[in-house]
Short mmCIF file of C-alpha atoms and ligand atoms in Angstrom, two decimals:
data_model
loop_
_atom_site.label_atom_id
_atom_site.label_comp_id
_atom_site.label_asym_id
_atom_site.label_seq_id
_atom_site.Cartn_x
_atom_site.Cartn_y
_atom_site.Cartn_z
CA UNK A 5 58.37 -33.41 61.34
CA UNK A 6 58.05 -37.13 62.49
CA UNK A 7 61.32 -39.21 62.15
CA UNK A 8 61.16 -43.13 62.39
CA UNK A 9 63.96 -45.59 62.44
CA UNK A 10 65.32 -46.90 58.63
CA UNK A 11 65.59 -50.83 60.09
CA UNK A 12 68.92 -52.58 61.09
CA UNK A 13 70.79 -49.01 59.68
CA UNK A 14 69.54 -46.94 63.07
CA UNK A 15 69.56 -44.26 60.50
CA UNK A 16 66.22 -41.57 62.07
CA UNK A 17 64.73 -40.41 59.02
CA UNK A 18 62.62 -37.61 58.50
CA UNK A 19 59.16 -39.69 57.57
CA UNK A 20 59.11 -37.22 54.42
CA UNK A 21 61.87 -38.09 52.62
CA UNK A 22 62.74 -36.17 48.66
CA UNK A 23 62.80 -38.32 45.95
CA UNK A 24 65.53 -37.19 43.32
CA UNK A 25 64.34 -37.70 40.39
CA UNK A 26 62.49 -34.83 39.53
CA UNK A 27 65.06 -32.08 39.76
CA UNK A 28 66.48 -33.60 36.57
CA UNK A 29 63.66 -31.05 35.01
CA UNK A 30 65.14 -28.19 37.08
CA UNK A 31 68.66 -27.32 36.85
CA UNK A 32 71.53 -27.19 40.08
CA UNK A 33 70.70 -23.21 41.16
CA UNK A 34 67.04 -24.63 41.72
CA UNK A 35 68.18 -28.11 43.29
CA UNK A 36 70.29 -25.82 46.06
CA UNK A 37 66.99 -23.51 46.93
CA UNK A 38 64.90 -26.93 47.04
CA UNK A 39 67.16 -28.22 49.25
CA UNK A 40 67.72 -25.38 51.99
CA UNK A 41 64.25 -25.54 51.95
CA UNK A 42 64.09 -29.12 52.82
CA UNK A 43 66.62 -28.72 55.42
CA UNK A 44 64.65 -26.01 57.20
CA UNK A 45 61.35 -28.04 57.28
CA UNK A 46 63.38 -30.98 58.90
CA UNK A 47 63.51 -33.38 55.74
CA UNK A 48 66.64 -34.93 56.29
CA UNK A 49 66.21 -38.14 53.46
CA UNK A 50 67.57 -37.54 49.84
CA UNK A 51 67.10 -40.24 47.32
CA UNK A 52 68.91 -40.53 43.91
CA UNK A 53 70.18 -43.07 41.39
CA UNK A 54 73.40 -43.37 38.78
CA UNK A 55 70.71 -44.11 36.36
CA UNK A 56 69.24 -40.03 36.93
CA UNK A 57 71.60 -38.55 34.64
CA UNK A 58 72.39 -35.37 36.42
CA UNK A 59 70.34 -35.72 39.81
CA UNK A 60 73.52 -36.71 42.29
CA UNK A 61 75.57 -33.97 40.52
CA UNK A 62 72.97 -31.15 41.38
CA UNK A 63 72.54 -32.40 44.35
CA UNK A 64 76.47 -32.56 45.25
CA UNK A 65 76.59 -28.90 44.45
CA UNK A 66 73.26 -28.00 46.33
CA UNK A 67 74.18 -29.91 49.62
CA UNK A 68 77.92 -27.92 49.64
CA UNK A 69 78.40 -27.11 52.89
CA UNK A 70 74.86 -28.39 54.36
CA UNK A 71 75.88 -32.25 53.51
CA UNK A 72 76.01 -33.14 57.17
CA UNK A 73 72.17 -32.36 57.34
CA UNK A 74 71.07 -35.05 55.44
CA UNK A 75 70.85 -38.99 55.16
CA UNK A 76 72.14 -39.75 51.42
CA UNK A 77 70.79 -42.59 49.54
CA UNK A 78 71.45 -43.41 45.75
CA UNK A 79 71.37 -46.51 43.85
CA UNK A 80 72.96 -48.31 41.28
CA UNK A 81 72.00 -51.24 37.95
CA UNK A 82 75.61 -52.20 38.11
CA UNK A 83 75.54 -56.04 38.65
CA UNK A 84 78.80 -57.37 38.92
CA UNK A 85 81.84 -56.04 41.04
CA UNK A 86 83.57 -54.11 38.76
CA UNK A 87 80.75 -52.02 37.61
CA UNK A 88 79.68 -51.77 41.15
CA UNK A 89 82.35 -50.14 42.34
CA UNK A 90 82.77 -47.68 39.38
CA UNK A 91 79.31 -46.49 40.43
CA UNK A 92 80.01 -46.29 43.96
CA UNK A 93 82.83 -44.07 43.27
CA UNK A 94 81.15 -42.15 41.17
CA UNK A 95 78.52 -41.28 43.29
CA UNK A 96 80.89 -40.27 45.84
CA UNK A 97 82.20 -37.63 42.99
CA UNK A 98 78.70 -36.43 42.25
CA UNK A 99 77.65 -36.01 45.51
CA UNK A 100 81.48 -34.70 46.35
CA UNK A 101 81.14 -36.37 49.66
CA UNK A 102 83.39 -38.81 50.82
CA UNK A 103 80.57 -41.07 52.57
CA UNK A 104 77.11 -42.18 51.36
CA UNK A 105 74.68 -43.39 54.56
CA UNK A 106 72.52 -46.02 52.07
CA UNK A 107 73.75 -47.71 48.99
CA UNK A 108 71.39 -49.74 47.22
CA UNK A 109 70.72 -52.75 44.53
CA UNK A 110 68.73 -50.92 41.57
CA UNK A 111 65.21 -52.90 40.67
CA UNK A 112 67.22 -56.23 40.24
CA UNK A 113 65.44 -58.89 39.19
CA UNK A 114 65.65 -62.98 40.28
CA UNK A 115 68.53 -64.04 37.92
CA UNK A 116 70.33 -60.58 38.84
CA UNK A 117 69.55 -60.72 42.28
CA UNK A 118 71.77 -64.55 42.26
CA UNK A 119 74.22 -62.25 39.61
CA UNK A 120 74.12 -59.74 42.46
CA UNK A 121 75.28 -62.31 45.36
CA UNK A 122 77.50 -65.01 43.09
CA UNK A 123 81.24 -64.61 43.34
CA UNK A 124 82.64 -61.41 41.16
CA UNK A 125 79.13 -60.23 41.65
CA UNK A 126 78.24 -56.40 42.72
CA UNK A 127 77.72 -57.26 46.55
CA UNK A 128 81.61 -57.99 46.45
CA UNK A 129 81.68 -54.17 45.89
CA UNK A 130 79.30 -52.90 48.31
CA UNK A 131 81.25 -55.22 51.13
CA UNK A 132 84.60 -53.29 50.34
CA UNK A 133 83.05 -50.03 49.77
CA UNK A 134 81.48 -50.56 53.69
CA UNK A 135 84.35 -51.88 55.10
CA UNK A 136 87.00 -48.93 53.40
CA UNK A 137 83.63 -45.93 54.83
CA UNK A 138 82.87 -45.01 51.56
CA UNK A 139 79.13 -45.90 51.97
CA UNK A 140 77.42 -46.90 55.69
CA UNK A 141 74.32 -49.37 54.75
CA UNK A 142 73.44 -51.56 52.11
CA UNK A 143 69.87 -51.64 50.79
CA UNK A 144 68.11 -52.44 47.84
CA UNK A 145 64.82 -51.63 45.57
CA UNK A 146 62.56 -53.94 43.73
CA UNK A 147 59.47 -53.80 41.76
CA UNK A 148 58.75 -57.49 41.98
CA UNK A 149 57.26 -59.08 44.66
CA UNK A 150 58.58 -62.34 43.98
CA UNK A 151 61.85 -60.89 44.49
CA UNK A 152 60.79 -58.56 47.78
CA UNK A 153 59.70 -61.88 49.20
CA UNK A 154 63.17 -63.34 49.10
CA UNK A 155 65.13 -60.66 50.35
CA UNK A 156 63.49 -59.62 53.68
CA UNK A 157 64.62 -63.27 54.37
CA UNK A 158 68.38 -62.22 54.12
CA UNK A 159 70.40 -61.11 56.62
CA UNK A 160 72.22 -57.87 54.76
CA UNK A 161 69.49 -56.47 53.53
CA UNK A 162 68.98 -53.28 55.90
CA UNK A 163 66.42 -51.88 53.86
CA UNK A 164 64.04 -52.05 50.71
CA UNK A 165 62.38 -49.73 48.71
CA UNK A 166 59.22 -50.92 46.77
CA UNK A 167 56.04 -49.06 45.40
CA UNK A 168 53.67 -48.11 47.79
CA UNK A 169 49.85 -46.46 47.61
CA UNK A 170 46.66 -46.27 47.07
CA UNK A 171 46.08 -48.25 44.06
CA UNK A 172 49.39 -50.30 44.72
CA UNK A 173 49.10 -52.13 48.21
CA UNK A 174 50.29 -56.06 47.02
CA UNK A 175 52.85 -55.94 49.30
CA UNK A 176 51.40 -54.78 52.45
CA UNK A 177 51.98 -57.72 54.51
CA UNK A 178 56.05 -57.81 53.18
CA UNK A 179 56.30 -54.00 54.15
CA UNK A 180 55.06 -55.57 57.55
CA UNK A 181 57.89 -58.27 58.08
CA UNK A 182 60.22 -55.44 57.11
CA UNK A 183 58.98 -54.56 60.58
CA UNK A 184 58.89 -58.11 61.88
CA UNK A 185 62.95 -58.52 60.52
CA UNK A 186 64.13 -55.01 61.54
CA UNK A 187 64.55 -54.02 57.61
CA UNK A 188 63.97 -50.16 56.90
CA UNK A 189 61.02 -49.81 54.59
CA UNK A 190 61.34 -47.08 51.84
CA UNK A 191 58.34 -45.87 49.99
CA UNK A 192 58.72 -45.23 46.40
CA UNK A 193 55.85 -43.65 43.83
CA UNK A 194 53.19 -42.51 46.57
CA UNK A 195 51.54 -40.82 43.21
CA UNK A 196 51.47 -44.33 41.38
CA UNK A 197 54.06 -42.44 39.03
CA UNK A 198 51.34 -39.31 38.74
CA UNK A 199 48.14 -41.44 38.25
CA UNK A 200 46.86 -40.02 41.67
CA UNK A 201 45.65 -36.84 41.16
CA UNK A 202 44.75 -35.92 44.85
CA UNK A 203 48.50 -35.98 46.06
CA UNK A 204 47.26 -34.72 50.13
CA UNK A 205 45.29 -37.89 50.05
CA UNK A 206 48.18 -39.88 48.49
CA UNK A 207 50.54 -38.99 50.64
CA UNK A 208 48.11 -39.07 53.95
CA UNK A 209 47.67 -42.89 52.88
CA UNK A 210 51.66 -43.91 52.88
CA UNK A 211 52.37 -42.00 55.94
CA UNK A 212 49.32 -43.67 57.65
CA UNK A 213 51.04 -46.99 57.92
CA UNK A 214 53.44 -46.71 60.77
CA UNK A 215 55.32 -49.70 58.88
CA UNK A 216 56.49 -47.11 56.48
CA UNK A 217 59.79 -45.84 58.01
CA UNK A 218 59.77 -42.88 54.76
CA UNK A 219 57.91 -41.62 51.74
CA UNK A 220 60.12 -40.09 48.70
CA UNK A 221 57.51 -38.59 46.61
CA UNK A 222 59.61 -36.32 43.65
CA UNK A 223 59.81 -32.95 43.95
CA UNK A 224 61.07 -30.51 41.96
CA UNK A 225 58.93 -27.36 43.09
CA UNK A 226 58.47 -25.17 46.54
CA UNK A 227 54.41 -25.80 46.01
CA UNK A 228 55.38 -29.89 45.98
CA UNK A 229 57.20 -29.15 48.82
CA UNK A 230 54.71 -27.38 50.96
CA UNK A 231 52.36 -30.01 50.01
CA UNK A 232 53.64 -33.04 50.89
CA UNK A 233 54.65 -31.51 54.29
CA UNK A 234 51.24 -30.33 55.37
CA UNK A 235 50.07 -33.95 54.43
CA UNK A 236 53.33 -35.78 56.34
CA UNK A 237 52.60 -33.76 59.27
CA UNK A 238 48.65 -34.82 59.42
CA UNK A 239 49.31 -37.44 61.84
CA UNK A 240 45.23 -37.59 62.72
CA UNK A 241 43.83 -41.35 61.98
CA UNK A 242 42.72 -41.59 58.10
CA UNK A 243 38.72 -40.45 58.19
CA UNK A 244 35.86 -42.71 56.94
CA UNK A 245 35.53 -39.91 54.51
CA UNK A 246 39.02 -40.50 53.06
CA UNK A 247 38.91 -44.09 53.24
CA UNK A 248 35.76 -43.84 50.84
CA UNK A 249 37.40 -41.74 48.51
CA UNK A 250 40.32 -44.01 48.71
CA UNK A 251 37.83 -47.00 47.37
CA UNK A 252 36.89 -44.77 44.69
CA UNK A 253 40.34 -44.50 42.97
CA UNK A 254 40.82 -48.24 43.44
CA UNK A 255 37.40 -49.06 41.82
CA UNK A 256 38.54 -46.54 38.75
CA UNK A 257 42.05 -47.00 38.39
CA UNK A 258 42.25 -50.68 39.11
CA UNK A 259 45.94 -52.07 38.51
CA UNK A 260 46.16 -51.70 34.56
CA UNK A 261 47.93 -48.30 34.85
CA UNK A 262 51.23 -47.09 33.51
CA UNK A 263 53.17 -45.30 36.62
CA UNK A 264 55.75 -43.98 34.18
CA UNK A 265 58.96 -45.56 35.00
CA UNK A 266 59.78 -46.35 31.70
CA UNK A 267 62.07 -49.51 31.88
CA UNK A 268 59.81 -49.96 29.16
CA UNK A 269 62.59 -48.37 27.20
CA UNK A 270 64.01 -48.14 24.19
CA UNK A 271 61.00 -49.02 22.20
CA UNK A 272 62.22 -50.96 19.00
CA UNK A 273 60.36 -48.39 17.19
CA UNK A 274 61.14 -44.97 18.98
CA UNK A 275 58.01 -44.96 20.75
CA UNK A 276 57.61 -42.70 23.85
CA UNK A 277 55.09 -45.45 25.67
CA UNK A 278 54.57 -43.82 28.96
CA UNK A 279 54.20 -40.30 27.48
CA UNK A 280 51.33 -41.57 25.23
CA UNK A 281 49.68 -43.11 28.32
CA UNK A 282 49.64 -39.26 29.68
CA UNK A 283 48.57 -37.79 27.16
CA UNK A 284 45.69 -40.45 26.81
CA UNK A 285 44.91 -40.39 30.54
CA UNK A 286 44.71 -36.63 29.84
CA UNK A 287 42.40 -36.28 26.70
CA UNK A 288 39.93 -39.02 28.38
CA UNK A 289 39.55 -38.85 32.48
CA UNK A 290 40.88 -35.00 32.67
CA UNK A 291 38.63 -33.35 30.04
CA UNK A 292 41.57 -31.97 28.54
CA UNK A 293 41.13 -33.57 24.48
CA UNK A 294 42.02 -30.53 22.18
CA UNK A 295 45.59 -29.84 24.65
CA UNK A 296 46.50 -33.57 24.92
CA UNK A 297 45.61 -34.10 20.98
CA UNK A 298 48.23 -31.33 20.15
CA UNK A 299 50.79 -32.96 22.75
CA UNK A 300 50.22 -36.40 21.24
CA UNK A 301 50.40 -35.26 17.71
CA UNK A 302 53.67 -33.30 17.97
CA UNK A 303 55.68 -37.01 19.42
CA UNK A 304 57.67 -37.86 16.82
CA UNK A 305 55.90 -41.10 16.91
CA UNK A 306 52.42 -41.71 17.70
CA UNK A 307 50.74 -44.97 18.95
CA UNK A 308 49.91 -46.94 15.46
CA UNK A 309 54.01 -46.80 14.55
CA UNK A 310 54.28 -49.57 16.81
CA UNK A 311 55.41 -52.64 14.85
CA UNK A 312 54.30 -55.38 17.39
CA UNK A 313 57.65 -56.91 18.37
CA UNK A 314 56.67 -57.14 22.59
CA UNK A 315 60.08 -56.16 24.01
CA UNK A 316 58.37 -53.26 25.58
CA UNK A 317 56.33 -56.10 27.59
CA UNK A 318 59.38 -57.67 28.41
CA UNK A 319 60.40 -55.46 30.43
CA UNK A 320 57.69 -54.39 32.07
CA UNK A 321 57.91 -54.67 35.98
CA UNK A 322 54.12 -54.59 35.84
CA UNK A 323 53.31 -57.00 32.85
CA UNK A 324 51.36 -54.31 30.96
CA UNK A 325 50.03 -55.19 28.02
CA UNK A 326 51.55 -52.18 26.10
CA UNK A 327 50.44 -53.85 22.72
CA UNK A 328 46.93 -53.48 23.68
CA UNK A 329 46.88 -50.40 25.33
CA UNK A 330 48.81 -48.57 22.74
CA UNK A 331 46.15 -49.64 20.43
CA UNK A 332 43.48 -47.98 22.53
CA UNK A 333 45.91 -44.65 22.51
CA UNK A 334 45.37 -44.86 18.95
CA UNK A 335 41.61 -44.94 19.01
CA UNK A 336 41.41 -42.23 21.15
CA UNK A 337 43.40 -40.36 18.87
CA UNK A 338 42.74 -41.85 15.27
CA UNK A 339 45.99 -42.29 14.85
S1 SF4 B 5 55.85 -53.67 20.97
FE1 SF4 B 5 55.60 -51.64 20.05
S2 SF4 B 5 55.81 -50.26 21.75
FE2 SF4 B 5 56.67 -52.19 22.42
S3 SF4 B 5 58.89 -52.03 21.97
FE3 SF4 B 5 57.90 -53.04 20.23
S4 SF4 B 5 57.45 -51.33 18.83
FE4 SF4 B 5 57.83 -50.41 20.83
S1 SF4 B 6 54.53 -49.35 30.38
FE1 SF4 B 6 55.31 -50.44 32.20
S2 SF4 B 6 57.55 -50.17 32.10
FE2 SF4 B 6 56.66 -48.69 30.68
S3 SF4 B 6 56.51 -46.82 31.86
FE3 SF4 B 6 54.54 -47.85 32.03
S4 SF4 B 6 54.66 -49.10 33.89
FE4 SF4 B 6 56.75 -48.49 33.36
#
């Protein structure tokens, strides 16, 4: 296993780190085998959120006993002080640790960022939680660029986490003054939230850039697991061959794509947008129509319940057009 250095933290992470939300599909029994697992292969980076309903509490009861092992990141949407350091102190419970290495800013954008840093603002929280040991570094994770490009210009930030593959590269050259400033660089949704099918190749590309201090793909399985480690530990130089097939997903996927993060969410009318996406992407690139027909059909809301109102687009981090696309879902499937 490579390490690399998070930034300004000094933190050596394991350049494979595990991405927590996943094992909210497994239960805590499974979470402690995953993570033994982990620890024997050397991954020593464990990322989780408040908003991953029970991820940090199966992982506080899977890391009893081996929590010195690891590098503990989670991540909070709290914006102002108060709520800030509710979370933090919750986390600490989940995790039932009494120190968390990163804590970090949850996808906030420009107005919450300024929220974020005003007076009575979250960062007020962070500050005290560092100074009274409760958590060691303070990062934070974006999905807009706009906003990555303001904070690698301030002086707390020790690290960022931002989308990063082979159909998502826009912010290559601020993932490189990460470098430049010392901040850590965290790679989140190396699968382009599942739209990469070839997940060796994926991964191969993320851990090729040497600006990428880790990779958290999700994992939730042993076969994940032994996966993403024989592709973090091909450190040979990217071939022509995989560079071509690299092109090739660009030039089919393009940027139009859900990756499934669903901030999307609630749809006014109960719409489940990124799981219509799936099954579409199924029934028409995968050959898999009859299986993703039954799948679609069972929602309790299909594509043409939609009643227009855009808040889905809203919110966004990659200004979709949902609208539009859910009306080609419906084609596909008539209804
Ligand atoms: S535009 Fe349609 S999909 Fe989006 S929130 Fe409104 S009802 Fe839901
Ligand atoms: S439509 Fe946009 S917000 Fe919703 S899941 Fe897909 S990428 Fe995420």
């Amino acid at each position: 296993m490579e390490y690399r250095i998070l930034g300004k933290t000094g933190l050596k992470v394991s350049s494979l780190g595990f991405g927590g939300i996943p094992i909210q599909r497994i239960d805590a029994e499974g979470t402690k085998v995953l993570m033994h697992k982990m620890m024997d292969a050397g991954i020593n980076y464990i990322d989780s959120a408040r908003g991953y309903t029970v991820s940090e509490e199966y992982l506080g009861y899977a890391l009893e006993g081996i929590r010195e092992h690891f590098i503990l990141a989670t991540k909070s949407m709290a914006r102002d002080k108060e709520g800030m350091a509710r979370d933090i102190d919750i986390s600490l419970k989940n995790f039932r640790t009494d120190y968390i290495d990163l804590y970090q800013f949850h996808n906030p954008n420009a107005a919450q960022l300024e929220q974020i840093l005003a007076p009575g603002g979250a960062m007020e929280a962070m500050l005290e939680a560092k100074a009274a040991g409760k958590i060691g570094h303070i990062g934070i994770t974006l999905h807009s660029l706009d906003v990555f490009e303001q904070v690698v210009e301030m002086d707390w930030v020790e690290s960022v986490m931002f989308p990063y593959n082979i159909v998502e590269t826009h912010a290559e050259a601020m993932i490189a003054k990460c470098t430049e400033k010392n901040i850590g660089f965290i790679a989140m949704k190396p699968l382009a939230g599942g739209a990469l099918e070839d997940a060796a190749l994926a991964m191969r590309f993320v851990c090729a850039n040497p600006n990428v201090s880790v990779v958290i793909p999700g994992m939730a399985a042993e076969k994940e697991l032994i996966q993403n480690l024989a592709a973090a530990n091909d450190v040979r130089p990217l071939s022509a061959d995989e560079l071509t097939a690299m092109q090739m997903i660009r030039d089919q996927l393009g940027t139009n794509f859900c990756r499934r993060c669903n901030y999307c969410q609630p749809c006014t009318a109960g719409l489940n947008i990124s799981g219509m996406f799936t099954f579409e992407a199924y029934h028409n690139r995968y050959g898999l129509q009859e299986w993703a027909a039954g799948r679609y059909m069972a929602l309790p809301k299909q594509a043409s319940d939609c009643v227009d109102c855009g808040a889905c687009e809203e919110r966004c981090p990659y200004h979709l057009s949902i609208r539009q696309m859910l009306k080609k879902v419906a084609e596909s499937f008539g209804k």
